[in-house]
Short mmCIF file of N, CA and C in Angstrom, two decimals:
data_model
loop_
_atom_site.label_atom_id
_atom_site.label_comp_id
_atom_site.label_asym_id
_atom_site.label_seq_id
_atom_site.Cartn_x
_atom_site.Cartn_y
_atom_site.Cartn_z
N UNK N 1 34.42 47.62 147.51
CA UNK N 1 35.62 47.17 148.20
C UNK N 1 35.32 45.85 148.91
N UNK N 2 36.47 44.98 149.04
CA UNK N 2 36.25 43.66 149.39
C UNK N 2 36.34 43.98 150.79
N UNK N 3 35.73 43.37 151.71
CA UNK N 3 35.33 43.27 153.51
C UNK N 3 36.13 41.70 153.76
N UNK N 4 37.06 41.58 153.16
CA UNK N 4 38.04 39.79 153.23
C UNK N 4 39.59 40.35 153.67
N UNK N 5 40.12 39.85 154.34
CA UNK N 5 41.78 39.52 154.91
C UNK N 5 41.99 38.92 153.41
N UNK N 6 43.38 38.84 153.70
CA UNK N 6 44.01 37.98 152.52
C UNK N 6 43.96 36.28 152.33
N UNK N 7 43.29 35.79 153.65
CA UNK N 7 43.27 34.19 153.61
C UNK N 7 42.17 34.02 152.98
N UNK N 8 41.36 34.99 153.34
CA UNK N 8 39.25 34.75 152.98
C UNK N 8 39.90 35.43 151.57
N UNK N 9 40.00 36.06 150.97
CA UNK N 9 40.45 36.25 149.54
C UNK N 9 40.84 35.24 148.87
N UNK N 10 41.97 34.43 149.47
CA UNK N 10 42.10 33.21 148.71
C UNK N 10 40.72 32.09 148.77
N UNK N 11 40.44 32.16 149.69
CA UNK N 11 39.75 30.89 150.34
C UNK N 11 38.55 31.29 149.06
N UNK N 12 37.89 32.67 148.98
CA UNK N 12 36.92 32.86 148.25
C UNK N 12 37.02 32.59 146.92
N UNK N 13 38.52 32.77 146.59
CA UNK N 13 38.72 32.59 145.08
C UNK N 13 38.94 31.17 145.16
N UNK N 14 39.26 29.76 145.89
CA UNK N 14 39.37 28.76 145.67
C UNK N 14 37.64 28.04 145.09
N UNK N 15 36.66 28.58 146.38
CA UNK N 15 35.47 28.47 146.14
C UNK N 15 34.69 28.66 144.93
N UNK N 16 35.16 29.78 144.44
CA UNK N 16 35.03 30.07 142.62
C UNK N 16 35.80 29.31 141.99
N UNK N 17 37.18 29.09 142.00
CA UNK N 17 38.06 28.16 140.78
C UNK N 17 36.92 26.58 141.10
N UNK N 18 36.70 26.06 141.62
CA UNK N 18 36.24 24.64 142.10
C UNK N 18 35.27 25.17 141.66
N UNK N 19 33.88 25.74 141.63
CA UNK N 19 32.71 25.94 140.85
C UNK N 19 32.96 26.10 139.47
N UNK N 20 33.81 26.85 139.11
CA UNK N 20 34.09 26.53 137.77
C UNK N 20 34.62 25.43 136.77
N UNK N 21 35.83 24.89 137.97
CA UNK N 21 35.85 23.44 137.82
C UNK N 21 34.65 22.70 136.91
N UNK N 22 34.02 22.19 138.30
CA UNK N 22 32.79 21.57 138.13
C UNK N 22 31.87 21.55 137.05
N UNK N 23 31.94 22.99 136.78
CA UNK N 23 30.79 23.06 135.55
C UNK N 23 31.61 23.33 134.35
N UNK N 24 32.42 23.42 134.25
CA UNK N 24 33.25 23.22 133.06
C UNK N 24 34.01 21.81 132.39
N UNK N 25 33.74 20.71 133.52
CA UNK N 25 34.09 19.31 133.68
C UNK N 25 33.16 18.83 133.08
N UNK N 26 31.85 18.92 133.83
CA UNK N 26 30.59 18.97 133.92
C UNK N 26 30.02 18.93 132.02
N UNK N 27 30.05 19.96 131.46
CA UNK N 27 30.46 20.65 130.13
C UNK N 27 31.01 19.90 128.98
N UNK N 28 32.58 19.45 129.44
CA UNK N 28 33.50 18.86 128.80
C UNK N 28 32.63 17.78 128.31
N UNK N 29 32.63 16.88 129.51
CA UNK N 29 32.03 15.75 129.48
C UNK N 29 30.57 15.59 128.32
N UNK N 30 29.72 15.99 128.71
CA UNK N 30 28.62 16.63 128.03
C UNK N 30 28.33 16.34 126.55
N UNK N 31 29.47 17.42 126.34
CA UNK N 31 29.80 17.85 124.62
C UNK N 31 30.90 16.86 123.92
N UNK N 32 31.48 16.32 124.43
CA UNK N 32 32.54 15.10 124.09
C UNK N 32 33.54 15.38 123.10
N UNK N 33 33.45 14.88 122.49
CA UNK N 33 34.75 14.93 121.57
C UNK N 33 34.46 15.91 120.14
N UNK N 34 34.01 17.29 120.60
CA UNK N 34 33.92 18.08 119.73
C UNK N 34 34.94 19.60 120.60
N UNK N 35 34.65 20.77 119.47
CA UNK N 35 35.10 21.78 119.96
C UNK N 35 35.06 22.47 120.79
N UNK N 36 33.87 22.40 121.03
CA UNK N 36 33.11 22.88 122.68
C UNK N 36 33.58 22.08 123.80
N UNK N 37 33.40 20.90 123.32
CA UNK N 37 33.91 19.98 124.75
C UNK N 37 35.44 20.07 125.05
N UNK N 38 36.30 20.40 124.08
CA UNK N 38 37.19 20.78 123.84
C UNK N 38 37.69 21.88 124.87
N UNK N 39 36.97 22.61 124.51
CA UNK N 39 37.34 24.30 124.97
C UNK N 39 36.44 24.14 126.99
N UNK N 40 35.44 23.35 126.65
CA UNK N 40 35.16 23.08 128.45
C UNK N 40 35.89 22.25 128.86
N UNK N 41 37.18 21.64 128.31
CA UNK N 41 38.13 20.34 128.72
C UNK N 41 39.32 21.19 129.43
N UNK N 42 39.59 22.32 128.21
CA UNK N 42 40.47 23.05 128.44
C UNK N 42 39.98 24.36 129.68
N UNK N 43 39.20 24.81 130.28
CA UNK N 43 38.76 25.47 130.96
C UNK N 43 39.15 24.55 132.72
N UNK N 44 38.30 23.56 132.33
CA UNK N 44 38.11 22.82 133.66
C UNK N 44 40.21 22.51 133.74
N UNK N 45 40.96 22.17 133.05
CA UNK N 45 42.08 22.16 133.10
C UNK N 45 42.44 23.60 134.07
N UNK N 46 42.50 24.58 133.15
CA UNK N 46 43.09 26.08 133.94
C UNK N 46 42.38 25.97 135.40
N UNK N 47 41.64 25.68 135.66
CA UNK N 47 40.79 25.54 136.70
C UNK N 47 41.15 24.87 137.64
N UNK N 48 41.76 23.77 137.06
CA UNK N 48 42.55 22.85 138.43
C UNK N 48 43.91 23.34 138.43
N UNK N 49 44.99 24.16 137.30
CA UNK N 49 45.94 24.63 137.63
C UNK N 49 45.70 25.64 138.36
N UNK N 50 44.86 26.57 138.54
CA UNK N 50 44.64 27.50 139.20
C UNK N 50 44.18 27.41 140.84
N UNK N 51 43.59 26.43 141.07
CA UNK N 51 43.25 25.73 142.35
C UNK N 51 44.44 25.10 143.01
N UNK N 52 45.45 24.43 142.39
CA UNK N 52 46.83 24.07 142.53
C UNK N 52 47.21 25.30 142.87
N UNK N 53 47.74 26.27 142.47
CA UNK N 53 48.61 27.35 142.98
C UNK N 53 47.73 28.46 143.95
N UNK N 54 46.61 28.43 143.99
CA UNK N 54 45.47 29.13 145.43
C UNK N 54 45.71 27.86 147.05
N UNK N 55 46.05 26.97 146.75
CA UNK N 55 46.05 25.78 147.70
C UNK N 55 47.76 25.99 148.00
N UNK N 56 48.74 26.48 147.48
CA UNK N 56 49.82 26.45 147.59
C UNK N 56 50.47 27.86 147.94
N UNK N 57 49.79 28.83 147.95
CA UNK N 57 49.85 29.97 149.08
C UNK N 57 49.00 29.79 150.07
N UNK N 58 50.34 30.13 150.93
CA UNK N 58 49.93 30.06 152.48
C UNK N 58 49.53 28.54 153.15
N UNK N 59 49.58 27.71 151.97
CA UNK N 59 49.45 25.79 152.78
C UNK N 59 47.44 26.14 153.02
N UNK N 60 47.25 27.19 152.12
CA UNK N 60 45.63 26.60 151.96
C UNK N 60 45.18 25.57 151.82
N UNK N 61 44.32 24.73 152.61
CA UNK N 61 43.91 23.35 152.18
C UNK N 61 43.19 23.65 150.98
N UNK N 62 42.75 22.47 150.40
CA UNK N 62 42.01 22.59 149.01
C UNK N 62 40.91 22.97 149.72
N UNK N 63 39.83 22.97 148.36
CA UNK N 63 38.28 23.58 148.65
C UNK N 63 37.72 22.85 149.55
N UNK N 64 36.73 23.39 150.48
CA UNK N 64 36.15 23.20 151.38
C UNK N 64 34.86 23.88 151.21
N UNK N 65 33.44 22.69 151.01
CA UNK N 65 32.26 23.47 150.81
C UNK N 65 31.69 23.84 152.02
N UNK N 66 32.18 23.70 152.88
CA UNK N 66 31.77 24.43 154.20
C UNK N 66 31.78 26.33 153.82
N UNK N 67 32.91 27.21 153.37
CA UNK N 67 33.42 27.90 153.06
C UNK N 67 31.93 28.89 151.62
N UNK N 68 31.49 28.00 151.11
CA UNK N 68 30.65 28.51 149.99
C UNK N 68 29.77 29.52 151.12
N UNK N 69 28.79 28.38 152.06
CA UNK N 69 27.70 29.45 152.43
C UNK N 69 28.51 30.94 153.41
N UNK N 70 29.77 31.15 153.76
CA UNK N 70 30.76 32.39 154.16
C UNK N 70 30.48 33.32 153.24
N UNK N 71 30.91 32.79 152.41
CA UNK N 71 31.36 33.47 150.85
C UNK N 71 30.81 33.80 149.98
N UNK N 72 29.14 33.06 149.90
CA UNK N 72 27.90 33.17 148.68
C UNK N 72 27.77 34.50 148.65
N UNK N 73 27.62 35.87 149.43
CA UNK N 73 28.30 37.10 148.15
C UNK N 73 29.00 37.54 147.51
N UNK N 74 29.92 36.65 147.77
CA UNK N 74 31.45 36.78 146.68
C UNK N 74 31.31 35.85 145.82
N UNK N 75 30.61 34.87 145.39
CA UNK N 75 30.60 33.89 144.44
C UNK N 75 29.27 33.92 143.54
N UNK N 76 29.88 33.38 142.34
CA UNK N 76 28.78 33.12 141.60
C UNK N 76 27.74 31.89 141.38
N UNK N 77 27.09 31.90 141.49
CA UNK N 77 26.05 30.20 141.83
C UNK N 77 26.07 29.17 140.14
N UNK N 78 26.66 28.91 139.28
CA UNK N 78 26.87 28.58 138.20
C UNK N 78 25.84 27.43 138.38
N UNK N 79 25.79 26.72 138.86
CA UNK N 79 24.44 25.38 139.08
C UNK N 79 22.91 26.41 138.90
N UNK N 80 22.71 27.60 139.62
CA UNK N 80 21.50 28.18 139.60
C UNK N 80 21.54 28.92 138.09
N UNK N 81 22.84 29.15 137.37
CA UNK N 81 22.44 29.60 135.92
C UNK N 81 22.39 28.91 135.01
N UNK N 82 22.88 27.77 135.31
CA UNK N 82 22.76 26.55 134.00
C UNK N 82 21.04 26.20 134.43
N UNK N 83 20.73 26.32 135.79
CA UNK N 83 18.96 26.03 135.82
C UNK N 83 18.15 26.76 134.87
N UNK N 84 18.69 28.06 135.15
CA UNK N 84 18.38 29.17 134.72
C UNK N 84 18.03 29.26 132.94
N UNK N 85 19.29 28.93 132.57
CA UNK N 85 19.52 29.07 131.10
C UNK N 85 18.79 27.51 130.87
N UNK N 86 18.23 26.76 131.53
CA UNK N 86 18.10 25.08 130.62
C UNK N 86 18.88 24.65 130.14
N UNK N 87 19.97 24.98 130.73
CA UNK N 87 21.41 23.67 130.19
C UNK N 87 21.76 22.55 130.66
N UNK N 88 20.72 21.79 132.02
CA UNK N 88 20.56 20.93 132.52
C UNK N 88 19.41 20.50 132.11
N UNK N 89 18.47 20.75 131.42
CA UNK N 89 17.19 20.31 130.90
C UNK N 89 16.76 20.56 129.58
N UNK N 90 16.41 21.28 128.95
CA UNK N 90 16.02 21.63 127.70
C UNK N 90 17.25 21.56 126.47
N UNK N 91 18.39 22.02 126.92
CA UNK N 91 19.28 22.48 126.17
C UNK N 91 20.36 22.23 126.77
N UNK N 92 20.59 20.00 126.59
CA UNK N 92 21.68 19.65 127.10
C UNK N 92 22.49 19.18 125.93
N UNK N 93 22.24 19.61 124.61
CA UNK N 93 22.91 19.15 123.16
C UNK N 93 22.32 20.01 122.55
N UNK N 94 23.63 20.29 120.95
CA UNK N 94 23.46 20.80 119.82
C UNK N 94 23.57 22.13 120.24
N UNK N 95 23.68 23.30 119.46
CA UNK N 95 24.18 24.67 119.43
C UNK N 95 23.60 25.44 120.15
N UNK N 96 22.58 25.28 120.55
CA UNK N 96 21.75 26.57 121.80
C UNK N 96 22.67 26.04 123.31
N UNK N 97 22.51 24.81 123.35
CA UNK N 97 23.29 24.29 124.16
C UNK N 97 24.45 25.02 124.31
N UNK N 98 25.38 24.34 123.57
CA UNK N 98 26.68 25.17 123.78
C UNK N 98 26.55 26.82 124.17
N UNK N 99 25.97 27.36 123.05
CA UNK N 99 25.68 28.68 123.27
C UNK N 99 25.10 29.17 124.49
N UNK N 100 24.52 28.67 125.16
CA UNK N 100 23.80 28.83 126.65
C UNK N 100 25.27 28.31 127.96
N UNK N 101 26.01 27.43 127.66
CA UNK N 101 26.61 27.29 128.48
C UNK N 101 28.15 27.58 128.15
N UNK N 102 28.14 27.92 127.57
CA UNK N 102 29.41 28.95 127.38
C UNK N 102 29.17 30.83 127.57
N UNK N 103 27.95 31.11 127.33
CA UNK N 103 27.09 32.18 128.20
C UNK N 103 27.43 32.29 129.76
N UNK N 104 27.19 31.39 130.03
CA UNK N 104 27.69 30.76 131.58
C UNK N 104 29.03 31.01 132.16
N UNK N 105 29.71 30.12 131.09
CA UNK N 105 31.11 30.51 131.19
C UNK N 105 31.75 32.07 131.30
N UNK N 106 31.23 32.78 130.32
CA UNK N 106 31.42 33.80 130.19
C UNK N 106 31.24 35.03 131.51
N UNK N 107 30.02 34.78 132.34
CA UNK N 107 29.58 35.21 133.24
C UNK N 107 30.69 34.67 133.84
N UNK N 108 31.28 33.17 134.22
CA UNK N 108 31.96 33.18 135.73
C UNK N 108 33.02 33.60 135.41
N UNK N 109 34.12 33.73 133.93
CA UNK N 109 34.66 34.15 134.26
C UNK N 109 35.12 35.66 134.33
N UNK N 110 33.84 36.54 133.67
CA UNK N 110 33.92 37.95 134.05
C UNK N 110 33.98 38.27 135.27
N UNK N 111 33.32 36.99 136.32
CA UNK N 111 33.26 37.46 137.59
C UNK N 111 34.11 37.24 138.07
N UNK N 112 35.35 36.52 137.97
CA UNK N 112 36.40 35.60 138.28
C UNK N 112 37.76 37.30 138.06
N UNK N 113 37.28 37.54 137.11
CA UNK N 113 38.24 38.93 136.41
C UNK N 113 38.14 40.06 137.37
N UNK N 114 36.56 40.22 137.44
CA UNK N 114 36.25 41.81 138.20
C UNK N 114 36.75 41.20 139.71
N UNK N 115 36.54 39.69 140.26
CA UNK N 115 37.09 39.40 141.81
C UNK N 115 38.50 39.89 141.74
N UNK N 116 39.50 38.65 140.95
CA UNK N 116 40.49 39.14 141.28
C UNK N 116 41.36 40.79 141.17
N UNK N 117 40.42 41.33 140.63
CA UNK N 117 41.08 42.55 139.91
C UNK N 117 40.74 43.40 141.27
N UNK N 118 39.51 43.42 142.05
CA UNK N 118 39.37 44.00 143.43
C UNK N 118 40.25 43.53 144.33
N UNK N 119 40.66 42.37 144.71
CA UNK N 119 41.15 41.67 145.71
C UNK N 119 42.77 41.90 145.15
N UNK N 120 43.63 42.26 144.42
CA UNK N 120 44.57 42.50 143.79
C UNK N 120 44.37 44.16 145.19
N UNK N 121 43.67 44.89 145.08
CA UNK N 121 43.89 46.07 145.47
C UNK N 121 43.80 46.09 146.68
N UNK N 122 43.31 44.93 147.15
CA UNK N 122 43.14 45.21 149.09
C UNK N 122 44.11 44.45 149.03
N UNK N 123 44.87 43.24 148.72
CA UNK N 123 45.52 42.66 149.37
C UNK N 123 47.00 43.46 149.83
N UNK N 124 48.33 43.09 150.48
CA UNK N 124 49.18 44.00 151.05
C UNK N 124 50.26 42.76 150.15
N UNK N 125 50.21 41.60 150.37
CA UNK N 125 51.73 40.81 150.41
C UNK N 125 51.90 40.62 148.83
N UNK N 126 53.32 40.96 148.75
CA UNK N 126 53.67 41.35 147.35
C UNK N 126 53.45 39.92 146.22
N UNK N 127 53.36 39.07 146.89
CA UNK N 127 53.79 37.58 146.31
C UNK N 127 51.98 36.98 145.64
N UNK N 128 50.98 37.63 146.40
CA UNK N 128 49.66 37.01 146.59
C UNK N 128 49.17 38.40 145.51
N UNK N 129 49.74 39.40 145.53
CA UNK N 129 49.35 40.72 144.76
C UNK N 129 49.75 40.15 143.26
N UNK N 130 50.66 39.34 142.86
CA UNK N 130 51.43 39.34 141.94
C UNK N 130 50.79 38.07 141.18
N UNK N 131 50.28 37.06 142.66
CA UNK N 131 49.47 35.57 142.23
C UNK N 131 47.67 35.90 141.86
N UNK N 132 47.23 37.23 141.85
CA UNK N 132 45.90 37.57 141.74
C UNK N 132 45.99 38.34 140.62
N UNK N 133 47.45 38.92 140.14
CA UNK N 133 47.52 39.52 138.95
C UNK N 133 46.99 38.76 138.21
N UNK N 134 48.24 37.33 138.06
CA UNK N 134 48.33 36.48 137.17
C UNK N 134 46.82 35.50 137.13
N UNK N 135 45.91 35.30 137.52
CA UNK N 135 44.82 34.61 137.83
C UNK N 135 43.91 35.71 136.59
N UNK N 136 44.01 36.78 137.44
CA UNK N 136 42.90 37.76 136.51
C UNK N 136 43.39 38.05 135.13
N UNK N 137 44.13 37.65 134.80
CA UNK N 137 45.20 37.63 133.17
C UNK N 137 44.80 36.33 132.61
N UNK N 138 45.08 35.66 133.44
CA UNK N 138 44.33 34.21 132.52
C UNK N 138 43.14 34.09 132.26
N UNK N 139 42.43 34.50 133.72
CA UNK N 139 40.72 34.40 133.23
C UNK N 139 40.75 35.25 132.59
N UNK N 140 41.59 36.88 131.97
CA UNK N 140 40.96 37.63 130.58
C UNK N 140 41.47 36.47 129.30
N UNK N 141 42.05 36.03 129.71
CA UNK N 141 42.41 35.06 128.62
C UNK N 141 41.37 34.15 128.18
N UNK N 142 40.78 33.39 129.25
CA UNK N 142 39.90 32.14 129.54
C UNK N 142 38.77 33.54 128.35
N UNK N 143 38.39 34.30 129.03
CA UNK N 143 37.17 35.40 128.59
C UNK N 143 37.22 35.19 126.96
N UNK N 144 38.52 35.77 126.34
CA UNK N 144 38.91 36.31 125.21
C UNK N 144 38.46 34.83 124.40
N UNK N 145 39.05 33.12 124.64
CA UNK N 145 38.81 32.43 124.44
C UNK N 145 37.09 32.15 124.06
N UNK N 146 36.16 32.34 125.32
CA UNK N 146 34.87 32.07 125.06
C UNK N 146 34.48 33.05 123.75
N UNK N 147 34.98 34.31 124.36
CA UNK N 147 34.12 35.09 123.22
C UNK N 147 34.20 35.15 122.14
N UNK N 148 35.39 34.18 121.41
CA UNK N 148 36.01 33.95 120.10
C UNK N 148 34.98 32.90 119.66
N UNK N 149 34.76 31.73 120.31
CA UNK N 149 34.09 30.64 120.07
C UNK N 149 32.80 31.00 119.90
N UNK N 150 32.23 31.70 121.08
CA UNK N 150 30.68 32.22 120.58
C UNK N 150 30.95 33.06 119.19
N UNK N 151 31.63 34.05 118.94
CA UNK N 151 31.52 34.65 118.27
C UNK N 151 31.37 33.79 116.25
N UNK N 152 31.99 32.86 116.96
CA UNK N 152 32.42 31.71 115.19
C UNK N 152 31.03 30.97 115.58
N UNK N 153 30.02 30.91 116.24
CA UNK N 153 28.83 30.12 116.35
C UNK N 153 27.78 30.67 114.95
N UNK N 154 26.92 29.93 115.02
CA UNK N 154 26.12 30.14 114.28
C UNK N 154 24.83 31.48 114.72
N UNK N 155 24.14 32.44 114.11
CA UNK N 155 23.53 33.08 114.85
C UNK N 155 22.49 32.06 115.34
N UNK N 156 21.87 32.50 116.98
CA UNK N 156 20.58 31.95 117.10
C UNK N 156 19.62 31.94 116.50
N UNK N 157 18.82 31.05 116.84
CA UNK N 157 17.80 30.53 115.74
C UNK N 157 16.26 31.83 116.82
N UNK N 158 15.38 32.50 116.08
CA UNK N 158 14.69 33.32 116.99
C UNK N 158 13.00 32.56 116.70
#
């Protein structure tokens, strides 16, 4: 069960949409004018529509990294798994690449799914219940998306 009011709910999920942002921008950029970069073009997109309508309940200001170190058990560290995976070093091109950071993807937005899908159940106001539905529907969407793309990849090389 979430230990958040309904403002720290948003505030936490803004902190996640903007990390995902980032590394899905991050991504885009990266991979360029292929399918992958494509699909991290289109991510980091939902990402800022989704940050748009978390900033627009309740006159939330936008993200504020003050707010991360509050929140770092409710969030996922996506900079410490791209370390993790060598998608900032070893495996910043060609198919392990992608495959490693769409791995990534996959993780934030399962976590993005299982958040809002908890915070859907504590919250009370019908309007923010209805705006955490729709968030956790897209990220199964965003999900369904990655796992199509990995799935058309090539197997790894062992």
């Amino acid at each position: 069960m979430l230990d958040l009011n309904e403002i720290e709910i948003l505030q936490v999920a803004l902190a996640h949409e903007e990390r995902a942002r980032a590394f899905y921008e991050r991504m885009a950029a990266r991979h360029g004018d292929t399918t992958a970069g494509d699909l991290f073009g289109f991510l980091s997109r939902e990402e800022v529509a989704h940050i748009r309508r978390l900033t627009a309940r309740y006159g939330i200001p936008e993200f504020e990294s003050k707010w991360e170190e509050k929140y770092v058990p409710y969030l996922i560290d996506l900079d410490r798994l791209a370390w993790e995976e060598g998608v900032d070093t070893q495996y910043k091109t060609g198919p392990e690449a992608i495959r490693r950071g769409l791995g990534i993807a996959r993780k934030a937005e399962t976590h993005a799914v299982a958040f809002y899908s908890q915070a859907g159940k504590v919250v009370e106001d019908k309007a923010t219940k209805a705006l955490l539905a729709e968030l956790e529907g897209e990220e199964r969407n965003h999900l369904a998306k990655i796992e199509g793309y990995l799935g058309d990849l090539p197997p790894a090389p062992r």
